[in-house]
CSV table of C-alpha atoms in Angstrom, one decimal:
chain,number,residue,atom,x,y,z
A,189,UNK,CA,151.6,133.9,114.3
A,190,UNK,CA,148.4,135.7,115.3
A,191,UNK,CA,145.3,136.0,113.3
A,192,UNK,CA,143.5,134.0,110.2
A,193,UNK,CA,146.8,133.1,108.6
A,194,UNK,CA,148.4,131.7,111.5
A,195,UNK,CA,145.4,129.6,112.4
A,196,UNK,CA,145.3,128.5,108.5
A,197,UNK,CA,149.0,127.6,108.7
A,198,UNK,CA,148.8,125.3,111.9
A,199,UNK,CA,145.9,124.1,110.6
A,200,UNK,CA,147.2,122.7,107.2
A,201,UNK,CA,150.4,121.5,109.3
A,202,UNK,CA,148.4,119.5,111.5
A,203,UNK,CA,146.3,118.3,108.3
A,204,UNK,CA,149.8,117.4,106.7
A,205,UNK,CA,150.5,115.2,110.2
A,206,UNK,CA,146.9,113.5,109.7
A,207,UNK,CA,147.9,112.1,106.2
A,208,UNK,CA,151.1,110.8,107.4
A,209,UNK,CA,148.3,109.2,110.2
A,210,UNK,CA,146.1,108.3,108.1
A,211,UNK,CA,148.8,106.6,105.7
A,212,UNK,CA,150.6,104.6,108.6
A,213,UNK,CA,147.5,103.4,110.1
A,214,UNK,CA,146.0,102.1,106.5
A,215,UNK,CA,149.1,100.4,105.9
A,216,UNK,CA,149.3,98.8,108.7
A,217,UNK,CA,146.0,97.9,109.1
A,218,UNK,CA,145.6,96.6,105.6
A,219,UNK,CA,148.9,94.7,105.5
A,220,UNK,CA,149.8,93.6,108.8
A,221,UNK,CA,146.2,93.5,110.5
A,222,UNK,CA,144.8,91.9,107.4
A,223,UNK,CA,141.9,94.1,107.9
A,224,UNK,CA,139.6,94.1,104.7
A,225,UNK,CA,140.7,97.7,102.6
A,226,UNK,CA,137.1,99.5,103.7
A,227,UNK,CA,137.7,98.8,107.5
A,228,UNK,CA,141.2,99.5,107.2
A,229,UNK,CA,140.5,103.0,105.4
A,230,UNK,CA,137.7,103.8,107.5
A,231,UNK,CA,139.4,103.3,111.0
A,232,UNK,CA,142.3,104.9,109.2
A,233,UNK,CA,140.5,107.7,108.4
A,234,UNK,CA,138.9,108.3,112.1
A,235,UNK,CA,142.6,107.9,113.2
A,236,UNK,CA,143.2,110.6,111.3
A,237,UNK,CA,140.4,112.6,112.4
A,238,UNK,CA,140.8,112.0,116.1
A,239,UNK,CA,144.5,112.8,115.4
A,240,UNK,CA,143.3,116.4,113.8
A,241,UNK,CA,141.1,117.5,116.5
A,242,UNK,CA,143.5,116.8,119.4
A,243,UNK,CA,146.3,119.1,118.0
A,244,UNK,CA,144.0,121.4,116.7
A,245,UNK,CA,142.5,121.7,119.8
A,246,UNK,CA,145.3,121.9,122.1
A,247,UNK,CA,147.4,123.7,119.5
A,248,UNK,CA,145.7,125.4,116.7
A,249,UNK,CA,142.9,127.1,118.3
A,250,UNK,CA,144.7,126.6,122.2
A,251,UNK,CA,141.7,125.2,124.4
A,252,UNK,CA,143.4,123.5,127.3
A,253,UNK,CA,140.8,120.6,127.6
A,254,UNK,CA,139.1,118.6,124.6
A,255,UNK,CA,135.5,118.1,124.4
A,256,UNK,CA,133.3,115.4,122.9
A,257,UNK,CA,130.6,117.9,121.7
A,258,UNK,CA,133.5,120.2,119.5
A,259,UNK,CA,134.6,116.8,118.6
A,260,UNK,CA,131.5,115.4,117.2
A,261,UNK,CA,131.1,118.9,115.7
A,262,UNK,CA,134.8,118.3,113.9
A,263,UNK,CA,133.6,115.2,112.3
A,264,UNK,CA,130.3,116.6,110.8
A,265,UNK,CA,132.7,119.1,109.3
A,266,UNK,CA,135.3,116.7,108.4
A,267,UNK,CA,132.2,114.7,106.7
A,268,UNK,CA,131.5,118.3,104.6
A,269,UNK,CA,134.7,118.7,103.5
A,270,UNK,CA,134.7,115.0,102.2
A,271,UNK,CA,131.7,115.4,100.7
A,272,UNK,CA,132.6,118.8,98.4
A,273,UNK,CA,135.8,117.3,97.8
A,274,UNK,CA,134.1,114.3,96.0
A,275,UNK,CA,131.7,116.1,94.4
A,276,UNK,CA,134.5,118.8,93.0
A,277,UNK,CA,136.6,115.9,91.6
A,278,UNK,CA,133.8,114.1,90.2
A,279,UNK,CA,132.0,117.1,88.6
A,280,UNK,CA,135.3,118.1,87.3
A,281,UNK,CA,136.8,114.7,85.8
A,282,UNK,CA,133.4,114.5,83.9
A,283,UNK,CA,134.2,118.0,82.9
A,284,UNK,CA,137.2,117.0,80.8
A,285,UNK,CA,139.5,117.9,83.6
A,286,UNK,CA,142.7,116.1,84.0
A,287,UNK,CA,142.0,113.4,87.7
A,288,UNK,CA,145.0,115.0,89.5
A,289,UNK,CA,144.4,118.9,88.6
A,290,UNK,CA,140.6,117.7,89.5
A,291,UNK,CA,141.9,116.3,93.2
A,292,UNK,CA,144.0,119.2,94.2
A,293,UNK,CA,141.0,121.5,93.8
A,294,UNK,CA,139.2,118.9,95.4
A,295,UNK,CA,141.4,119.0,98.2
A,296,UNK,CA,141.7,122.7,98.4
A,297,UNK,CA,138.1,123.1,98.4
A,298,UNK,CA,138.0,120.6,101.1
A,299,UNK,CA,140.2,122.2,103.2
A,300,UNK,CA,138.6,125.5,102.9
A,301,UNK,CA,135.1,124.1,104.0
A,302,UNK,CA,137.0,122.7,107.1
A,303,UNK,CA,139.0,125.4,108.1
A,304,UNK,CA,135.6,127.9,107.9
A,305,UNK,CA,133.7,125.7,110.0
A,306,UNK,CA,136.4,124.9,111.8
A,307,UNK,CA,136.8,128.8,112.8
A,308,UNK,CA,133.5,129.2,112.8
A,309,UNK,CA,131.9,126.5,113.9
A,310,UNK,CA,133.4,123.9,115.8
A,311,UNK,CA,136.1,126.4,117.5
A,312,UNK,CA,133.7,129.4,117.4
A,313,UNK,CA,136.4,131.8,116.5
A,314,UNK,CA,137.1,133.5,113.7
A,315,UNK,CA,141.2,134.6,114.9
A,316,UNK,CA,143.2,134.6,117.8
């Protein structure tokens, strides 16, 4: 799988392996911990981010060794993505739009903001 569509595949597979992350780690958190739900979610959330940039590092975009500045670079665009997919969903539920139509073009957005600076950014690569 060479090229833009194979990056944006392992990309959203490794994405699909953060929610399952993020999910675990909420839950447990939340329920076993006893954490308050805002901690919980937001250490559930880095999990899930830290668990994002490893694979995509090692596997998406192959760089044998991580490194805390692409790292800190994922996050900012991590934080992007978060912040168009918030501001999609709101703008569109206000719209008239139906919530779950509104959040999967929230998501979609989101991921397209994080995979460009991802490629562009962060990695510095546009394929492979």
């Amino acid at each position: 799988m060479a090229g833009l569509p194979g990056l944006a595949l392992r990309f959203a597979v490794v994405g699909g392996g953060g929610v399952l992350v993020n999910s675990a780690a909420l839950f447990a958190l939340y329920h076993w911990a006893g954490l308050p739900l805002l901690v919980a979610s937001g250490i559930a959330v880095e999990l899930a981010v830290v668990h994002n940039f490893l694979l995509n590092d090692r596997w998406t975009f192959a760089v044998p060794t991580p490194s805390a500045g692409r790292f800190v670079k994922f996050n900012v665009s991590v934080l992007g993505g978060l912040a168009v997919n918030v501001v999609l969903v709101w703008s569109l539920v206000r719209s008239g739009m139906h919530l779950l139509l509104a959040n999967c073009l929230g998501i979609s957005a989101a991921f397209a903001v994080n995979f460009a600076c991802s490629t562009g950014w962060v990695w510095g690569r546009r394929s492979r």
